[in-house]
PDB file of C-alpha atoms and ligand atoms in Angstrom:
ATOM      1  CA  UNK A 191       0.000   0.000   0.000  1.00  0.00           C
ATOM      2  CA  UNK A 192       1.376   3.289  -0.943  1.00  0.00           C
ATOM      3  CA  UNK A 193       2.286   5.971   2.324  1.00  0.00           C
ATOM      4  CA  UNK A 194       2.634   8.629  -0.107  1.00  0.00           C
ATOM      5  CA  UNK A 195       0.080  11.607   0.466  1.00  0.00           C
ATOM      6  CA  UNK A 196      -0.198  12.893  -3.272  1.00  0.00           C
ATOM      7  CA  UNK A 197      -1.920   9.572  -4.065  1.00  0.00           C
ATOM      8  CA  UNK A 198      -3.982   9.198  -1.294  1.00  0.00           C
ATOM      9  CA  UNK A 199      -5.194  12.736  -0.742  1.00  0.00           C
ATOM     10  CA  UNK A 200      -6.553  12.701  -4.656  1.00  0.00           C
ATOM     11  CA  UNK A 201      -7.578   8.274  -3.842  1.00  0.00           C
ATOM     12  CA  UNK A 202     -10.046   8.565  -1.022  1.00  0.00           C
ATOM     13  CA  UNK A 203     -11.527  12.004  -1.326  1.00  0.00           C
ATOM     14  CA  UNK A 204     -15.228  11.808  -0.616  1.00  0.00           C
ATOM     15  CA  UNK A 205     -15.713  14.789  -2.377  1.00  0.00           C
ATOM     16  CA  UNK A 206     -16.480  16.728   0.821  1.00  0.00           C
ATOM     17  CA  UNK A 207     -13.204  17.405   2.313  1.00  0.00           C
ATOM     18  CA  UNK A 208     -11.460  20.824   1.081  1.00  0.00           C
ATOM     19  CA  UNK A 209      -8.878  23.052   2.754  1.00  0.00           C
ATOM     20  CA  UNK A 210      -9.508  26.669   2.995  1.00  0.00           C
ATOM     21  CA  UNK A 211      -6.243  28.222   3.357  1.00  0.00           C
ATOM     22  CA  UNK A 212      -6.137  32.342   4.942  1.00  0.00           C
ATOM     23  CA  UNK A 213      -3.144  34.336   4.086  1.00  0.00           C
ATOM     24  CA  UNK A 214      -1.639  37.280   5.007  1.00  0.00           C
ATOM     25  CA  UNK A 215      -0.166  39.739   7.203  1.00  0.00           C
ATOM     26  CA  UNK A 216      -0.141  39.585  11.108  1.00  0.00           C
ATOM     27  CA  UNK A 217      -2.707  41.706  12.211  1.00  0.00           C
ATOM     28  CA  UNK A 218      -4.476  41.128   8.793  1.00  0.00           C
ATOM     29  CA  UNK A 219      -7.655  39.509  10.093  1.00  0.00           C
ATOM     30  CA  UNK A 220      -7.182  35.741   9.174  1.00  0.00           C
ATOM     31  CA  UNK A 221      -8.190  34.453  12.670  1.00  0.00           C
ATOM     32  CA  UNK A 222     -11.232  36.489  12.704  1.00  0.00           C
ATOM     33  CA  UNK A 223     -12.569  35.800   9.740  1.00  0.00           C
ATOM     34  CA  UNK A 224     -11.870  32.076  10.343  1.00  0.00           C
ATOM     35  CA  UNK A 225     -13.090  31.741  13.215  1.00  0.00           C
ATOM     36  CA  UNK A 226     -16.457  33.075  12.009  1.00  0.00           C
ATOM     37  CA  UNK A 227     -16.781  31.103   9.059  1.00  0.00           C
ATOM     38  CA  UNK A 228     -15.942  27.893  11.343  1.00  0.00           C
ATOM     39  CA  UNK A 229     -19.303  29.215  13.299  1.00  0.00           C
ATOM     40  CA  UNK A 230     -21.189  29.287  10.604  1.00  0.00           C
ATOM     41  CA  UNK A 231     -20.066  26.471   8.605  1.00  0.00           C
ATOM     42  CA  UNK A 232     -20.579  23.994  12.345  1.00  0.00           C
ATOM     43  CA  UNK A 233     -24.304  25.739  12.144  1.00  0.00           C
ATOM     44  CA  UNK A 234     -24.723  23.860   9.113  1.00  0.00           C
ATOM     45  CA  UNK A 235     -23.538  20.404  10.213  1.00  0.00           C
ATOM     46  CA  UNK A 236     -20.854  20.366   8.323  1.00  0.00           C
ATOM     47  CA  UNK A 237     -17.277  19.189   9.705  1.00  0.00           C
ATOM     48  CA  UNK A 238     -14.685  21.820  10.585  1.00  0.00           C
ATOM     49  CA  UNK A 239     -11.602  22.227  11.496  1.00  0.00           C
ATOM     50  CA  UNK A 240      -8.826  24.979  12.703  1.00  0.00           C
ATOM     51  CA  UNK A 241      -5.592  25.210  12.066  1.00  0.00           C
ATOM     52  CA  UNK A 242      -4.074  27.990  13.133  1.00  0.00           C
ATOM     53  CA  UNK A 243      -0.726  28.989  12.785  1.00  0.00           C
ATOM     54  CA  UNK A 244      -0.116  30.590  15.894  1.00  0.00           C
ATOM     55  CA  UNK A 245      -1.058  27.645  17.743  1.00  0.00           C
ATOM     56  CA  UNK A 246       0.646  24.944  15.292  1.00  0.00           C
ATOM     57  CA  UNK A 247       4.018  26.895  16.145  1.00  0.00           C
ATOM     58  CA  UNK A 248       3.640  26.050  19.967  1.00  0.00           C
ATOM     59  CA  UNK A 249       2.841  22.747  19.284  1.00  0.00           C
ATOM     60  CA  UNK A 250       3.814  20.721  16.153  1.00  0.00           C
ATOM     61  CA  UNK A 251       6.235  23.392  14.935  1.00  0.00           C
ATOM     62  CA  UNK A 252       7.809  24.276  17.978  1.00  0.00           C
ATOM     63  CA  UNK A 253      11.071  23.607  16.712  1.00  0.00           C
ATOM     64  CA  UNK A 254      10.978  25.447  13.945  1.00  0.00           C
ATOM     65  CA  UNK A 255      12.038  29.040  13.192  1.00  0.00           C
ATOM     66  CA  UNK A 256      11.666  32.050  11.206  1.00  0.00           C
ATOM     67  CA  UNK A 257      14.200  31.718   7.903  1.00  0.00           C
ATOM     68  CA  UNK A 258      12.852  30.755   5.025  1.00  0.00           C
ATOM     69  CA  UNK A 259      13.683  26.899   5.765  1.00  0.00           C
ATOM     70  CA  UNK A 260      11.392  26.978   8.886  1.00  0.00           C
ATOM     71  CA  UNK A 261       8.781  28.924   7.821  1.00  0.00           C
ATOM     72  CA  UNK A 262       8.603  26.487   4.411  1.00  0.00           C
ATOM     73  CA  UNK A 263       8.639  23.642   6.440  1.00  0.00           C
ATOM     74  CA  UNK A 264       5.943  24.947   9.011  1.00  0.00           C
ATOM     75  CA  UNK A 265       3.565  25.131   5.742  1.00  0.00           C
ATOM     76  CA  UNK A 266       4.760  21.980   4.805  1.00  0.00           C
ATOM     77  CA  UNK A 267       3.465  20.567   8.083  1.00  0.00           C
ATOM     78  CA  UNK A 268       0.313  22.320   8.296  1.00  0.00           C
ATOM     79  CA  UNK A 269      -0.688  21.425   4.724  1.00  0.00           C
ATOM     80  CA  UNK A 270      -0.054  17.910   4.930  1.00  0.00           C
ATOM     81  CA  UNK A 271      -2.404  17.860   8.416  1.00  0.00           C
ATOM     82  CA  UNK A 272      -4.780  19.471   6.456  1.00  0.00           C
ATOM     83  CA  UNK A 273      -4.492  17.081   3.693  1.00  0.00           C
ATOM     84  CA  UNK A 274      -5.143  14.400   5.857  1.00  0.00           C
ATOM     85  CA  UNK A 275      -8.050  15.968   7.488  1.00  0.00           C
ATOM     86  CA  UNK A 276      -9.399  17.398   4.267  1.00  0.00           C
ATOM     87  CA  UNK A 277      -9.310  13.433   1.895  1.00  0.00           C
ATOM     88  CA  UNK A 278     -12.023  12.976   5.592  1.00  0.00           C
ATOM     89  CA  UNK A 279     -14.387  14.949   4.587  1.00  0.00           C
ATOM     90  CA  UNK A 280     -13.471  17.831   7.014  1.00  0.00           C
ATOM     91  CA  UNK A 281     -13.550  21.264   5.754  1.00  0.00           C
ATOM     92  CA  UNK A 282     -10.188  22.406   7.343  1.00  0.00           C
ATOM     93  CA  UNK A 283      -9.488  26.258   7.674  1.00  0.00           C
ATOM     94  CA  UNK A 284      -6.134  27.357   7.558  1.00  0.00           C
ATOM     95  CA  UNK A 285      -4.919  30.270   9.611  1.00  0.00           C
ATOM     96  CA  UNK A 286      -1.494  30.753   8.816  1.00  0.00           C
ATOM     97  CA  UNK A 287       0.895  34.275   7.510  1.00  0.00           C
ATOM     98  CA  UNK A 288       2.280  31.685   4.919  1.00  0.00           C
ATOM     99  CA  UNK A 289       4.253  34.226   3.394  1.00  0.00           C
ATOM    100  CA  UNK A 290       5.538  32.178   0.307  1.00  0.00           C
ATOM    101  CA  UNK A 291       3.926  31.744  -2.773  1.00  0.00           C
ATOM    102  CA  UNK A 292       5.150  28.793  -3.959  1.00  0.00           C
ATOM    103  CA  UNK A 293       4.418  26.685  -0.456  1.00  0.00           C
ATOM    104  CA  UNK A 294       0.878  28.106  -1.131  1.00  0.00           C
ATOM    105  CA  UNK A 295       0.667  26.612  -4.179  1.00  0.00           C
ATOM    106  CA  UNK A 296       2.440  23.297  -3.709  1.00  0.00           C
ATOM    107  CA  UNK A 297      -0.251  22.553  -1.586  1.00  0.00           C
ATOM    108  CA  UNK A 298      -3.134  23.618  -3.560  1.00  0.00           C
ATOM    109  CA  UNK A 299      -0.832  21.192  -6.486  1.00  0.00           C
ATOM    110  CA  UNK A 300      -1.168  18.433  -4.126  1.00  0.00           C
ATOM    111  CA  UNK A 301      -4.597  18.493  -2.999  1.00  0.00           C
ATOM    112  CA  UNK A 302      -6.551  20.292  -5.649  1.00  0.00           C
ATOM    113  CA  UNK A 303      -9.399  21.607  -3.619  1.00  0.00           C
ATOM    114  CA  UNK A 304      -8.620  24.744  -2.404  1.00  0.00           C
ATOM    115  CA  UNK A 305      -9.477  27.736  -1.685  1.00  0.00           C
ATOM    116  CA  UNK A 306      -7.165  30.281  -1.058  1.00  0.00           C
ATOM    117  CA  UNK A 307      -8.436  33.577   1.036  1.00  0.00           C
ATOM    118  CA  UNK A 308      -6.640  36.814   0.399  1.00  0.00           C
ATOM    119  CA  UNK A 309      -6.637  38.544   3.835  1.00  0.00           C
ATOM    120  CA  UNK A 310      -5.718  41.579   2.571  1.00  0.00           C
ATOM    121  CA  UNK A 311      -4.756  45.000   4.689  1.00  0.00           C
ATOM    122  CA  UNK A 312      -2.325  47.507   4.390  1.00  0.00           C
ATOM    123  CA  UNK A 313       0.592  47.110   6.622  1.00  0.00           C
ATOM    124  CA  UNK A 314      -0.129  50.455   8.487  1.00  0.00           C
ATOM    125  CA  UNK A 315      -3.305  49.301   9.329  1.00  0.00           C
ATOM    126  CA  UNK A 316      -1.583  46.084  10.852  1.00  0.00           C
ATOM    127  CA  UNK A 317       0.702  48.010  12.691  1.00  0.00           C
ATOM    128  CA  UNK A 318      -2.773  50.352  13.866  1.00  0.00           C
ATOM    129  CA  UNK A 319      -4.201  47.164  15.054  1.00  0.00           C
ATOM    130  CA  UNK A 320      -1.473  45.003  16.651  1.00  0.00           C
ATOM    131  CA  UNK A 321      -3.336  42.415  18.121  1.00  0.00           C
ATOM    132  CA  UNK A 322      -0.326  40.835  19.374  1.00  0.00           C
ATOM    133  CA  UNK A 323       1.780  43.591  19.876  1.00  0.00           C
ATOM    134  CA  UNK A 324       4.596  42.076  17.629  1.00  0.00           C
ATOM    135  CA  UNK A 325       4.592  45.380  15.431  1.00  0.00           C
ATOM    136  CA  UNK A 326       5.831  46.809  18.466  1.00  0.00           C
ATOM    137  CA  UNK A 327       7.840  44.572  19.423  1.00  0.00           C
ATOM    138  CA  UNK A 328      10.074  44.874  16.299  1.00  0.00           C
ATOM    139  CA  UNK A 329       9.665  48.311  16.836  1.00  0.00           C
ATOM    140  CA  UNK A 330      11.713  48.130  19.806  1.00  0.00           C
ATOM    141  CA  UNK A 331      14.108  45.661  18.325  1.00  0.00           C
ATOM    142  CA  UNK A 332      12.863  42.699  20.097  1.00  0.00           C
ATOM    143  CA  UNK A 333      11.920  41.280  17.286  1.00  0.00           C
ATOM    144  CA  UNK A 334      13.318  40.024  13.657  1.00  0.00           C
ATOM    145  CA  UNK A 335      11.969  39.060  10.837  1.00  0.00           C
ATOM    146  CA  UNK A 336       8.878  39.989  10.744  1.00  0.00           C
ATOM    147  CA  UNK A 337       6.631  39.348   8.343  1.00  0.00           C
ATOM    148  CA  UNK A 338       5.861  42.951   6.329  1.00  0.00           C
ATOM    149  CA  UNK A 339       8.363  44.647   8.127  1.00  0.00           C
ATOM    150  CA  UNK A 340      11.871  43.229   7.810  1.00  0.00           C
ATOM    151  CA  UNK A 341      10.695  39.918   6.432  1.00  0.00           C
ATOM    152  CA  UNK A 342       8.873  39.186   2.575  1.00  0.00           C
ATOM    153  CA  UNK A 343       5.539  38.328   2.106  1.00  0.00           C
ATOM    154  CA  UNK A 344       4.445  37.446  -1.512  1.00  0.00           C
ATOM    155  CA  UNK A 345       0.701  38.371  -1.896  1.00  0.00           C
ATOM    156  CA  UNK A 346      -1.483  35.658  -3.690  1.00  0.00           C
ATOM    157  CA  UNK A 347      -2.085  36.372  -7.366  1.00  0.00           C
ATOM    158  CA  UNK A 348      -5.128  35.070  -8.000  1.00  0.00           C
ATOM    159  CA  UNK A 349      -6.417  34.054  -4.979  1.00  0.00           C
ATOM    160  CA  UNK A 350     -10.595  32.615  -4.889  1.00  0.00           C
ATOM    161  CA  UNK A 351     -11.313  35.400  -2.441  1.00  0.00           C
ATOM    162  CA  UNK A 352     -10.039  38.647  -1.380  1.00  0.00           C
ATOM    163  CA  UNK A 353     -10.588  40.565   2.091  1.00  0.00           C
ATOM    164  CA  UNK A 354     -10.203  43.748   1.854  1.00  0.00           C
ATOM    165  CA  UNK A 355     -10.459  44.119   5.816  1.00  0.00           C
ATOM    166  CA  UNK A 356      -9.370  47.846   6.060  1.00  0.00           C
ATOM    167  CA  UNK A 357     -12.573  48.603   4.039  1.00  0.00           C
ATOM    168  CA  UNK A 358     -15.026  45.653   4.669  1.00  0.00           C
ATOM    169  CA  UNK A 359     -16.593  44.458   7.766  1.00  0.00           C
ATOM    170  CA  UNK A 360     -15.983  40.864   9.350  1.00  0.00           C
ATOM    171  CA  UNK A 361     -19.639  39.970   8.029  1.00  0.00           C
ATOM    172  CA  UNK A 362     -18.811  40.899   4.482  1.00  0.00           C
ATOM    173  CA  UNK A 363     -15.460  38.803   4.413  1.00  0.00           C
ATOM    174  CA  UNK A 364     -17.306  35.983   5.995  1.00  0.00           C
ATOM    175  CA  UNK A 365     -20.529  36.151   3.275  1.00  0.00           C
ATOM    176  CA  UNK A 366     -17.287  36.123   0.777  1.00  0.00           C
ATOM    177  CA  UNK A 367     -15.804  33.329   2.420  1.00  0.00           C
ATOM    178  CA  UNK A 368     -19.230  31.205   2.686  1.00  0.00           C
ATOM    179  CA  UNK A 369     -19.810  32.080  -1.227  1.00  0.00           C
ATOM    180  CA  UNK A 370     -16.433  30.102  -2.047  1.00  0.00           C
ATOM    181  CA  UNK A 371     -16.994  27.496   0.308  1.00  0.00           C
ATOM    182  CA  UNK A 372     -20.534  26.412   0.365  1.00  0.00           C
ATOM    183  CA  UNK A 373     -21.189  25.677  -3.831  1.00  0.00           C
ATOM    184  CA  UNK A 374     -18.271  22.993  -3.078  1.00  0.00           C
ATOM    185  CA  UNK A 375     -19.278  21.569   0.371  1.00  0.00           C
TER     186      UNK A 375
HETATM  187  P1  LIG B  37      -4.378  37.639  12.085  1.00  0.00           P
HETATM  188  O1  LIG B  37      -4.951  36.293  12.447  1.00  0.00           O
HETATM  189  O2  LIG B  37      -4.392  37.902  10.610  1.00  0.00           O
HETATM  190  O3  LIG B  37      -3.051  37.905  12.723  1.00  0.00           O
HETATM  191  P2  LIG B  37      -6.367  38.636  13.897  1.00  0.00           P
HETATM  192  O4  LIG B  37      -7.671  38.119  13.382  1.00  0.00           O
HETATM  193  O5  LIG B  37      -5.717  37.930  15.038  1.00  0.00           O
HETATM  194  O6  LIG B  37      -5.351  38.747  12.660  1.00  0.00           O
HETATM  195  O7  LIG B  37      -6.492  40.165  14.286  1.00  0.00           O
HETATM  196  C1  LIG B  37      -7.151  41.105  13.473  1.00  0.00           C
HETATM  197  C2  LIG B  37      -7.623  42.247  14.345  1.00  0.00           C
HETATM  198  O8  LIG B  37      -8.235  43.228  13.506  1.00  0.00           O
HETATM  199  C3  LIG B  37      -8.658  41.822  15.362  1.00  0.00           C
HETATM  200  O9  LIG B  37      -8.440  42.536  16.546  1.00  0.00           O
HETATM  201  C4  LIG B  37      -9.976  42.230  14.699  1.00  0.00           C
HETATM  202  O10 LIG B  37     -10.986  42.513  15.642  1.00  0.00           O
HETATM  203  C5  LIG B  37      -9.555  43.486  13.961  1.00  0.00           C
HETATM  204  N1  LIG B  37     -10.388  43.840  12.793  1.00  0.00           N
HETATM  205  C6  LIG B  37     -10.912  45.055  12.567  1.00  0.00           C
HETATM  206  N2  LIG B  37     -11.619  45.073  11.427  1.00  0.00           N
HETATM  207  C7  LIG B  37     -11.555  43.840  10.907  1.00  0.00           C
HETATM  208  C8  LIG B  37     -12.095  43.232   9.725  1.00  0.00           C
HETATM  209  N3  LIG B  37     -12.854  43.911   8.863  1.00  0.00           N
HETATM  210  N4  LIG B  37     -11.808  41.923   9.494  1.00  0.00           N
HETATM  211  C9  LIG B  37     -11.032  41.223  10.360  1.00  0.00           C
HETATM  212  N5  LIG B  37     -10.483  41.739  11.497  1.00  0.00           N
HETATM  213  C10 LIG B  37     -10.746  43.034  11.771  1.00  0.00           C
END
């Protein structure tokens, strides 16, 4: 029997499972909006769940840091959990800065259905916001590479949706969001 996740992902899909995969800044929104689709996708029955990058990098990442090595292979990690969640039927939303184009797409290569949000704000309104003070923090030069500031991020190109969250509310991303998601659910 082949271990290898390329076959098996595209094998035993049910046709339910999909990964929907936020990107973008710190401070962006992606947690937000995720969490509120996850609420209203569970108030339709259907099977959901999390990943978010914050908490994958305490846990199944912890050893990883912030080059471009670690931060490729914490996408590598979180997409192949998602894989295996996603050929189960679960609709798995990804949380995650993902900086890097091409880990992005490697993963919508592998498992084909994807959706790829856009959480899109300028970095000044990031910095505005700093929900977890880390603007500041690399403000004060306690902090390197981040993402925006001293660190790349490569925006999505042609991503399914975009969120422009410095002009729309949390309601309008999610309606987005639901208007990807639900047609292939
Ligand atoms: P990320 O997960 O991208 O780091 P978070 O969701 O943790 O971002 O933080 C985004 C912050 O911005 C939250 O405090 C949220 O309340 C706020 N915010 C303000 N307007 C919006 C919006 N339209 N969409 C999403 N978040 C918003």
């Amino acid at each position: 029997m082949s271990t290898d996740i390329d076959a098996r992902a595209t094998d035993t899909l049910d046709g339910t499972g999909l990964i929907v995969w936020f990107t973008g800044l710190s401070g962006a929104g992606k947690t937000t909006i995720s969490e509120a689709v996850r609420t209203e996708l569970l108030a339709r029955h259907l099977r959901v769940e999390v990943l978010d990058g914050d908490a994958v990098r305490k846990d199944l990442s912890k050893d990883l840091g912030f080059t471009r090595a670690g931060r490729d292979e914490n996408i590598r990690r979180i997409g192949y959990v998602a894989g295996l969640l996603a050929r189960n039927g679960v609709i798995v939303l990804v949380s995650a800065i993902s900086p890097y184009r091409a880990g992005r797409e490697e993963i919508r290569q592998r498992f084909g259905r994807f959706v790829e949000v856009f959480v899109n704000a300028p970095l000044d309104v990031c910095v505005e916001r700093d929900p977890k003070g880390l603007y500041k923090k690399a403000r004060a030069g306690l902090l390197m590479n981040l993402t925006g500031v001293d660190d790349p991020y490569e925006p999505p190109i042609s991503p399914e949706v975009e969120c422009c969250t410095d002009r729309e509310s949390v309601e309008d991303s999610v309606t987005k969001v639901l208007s990807a998601v639900l047609p292939l659910t």
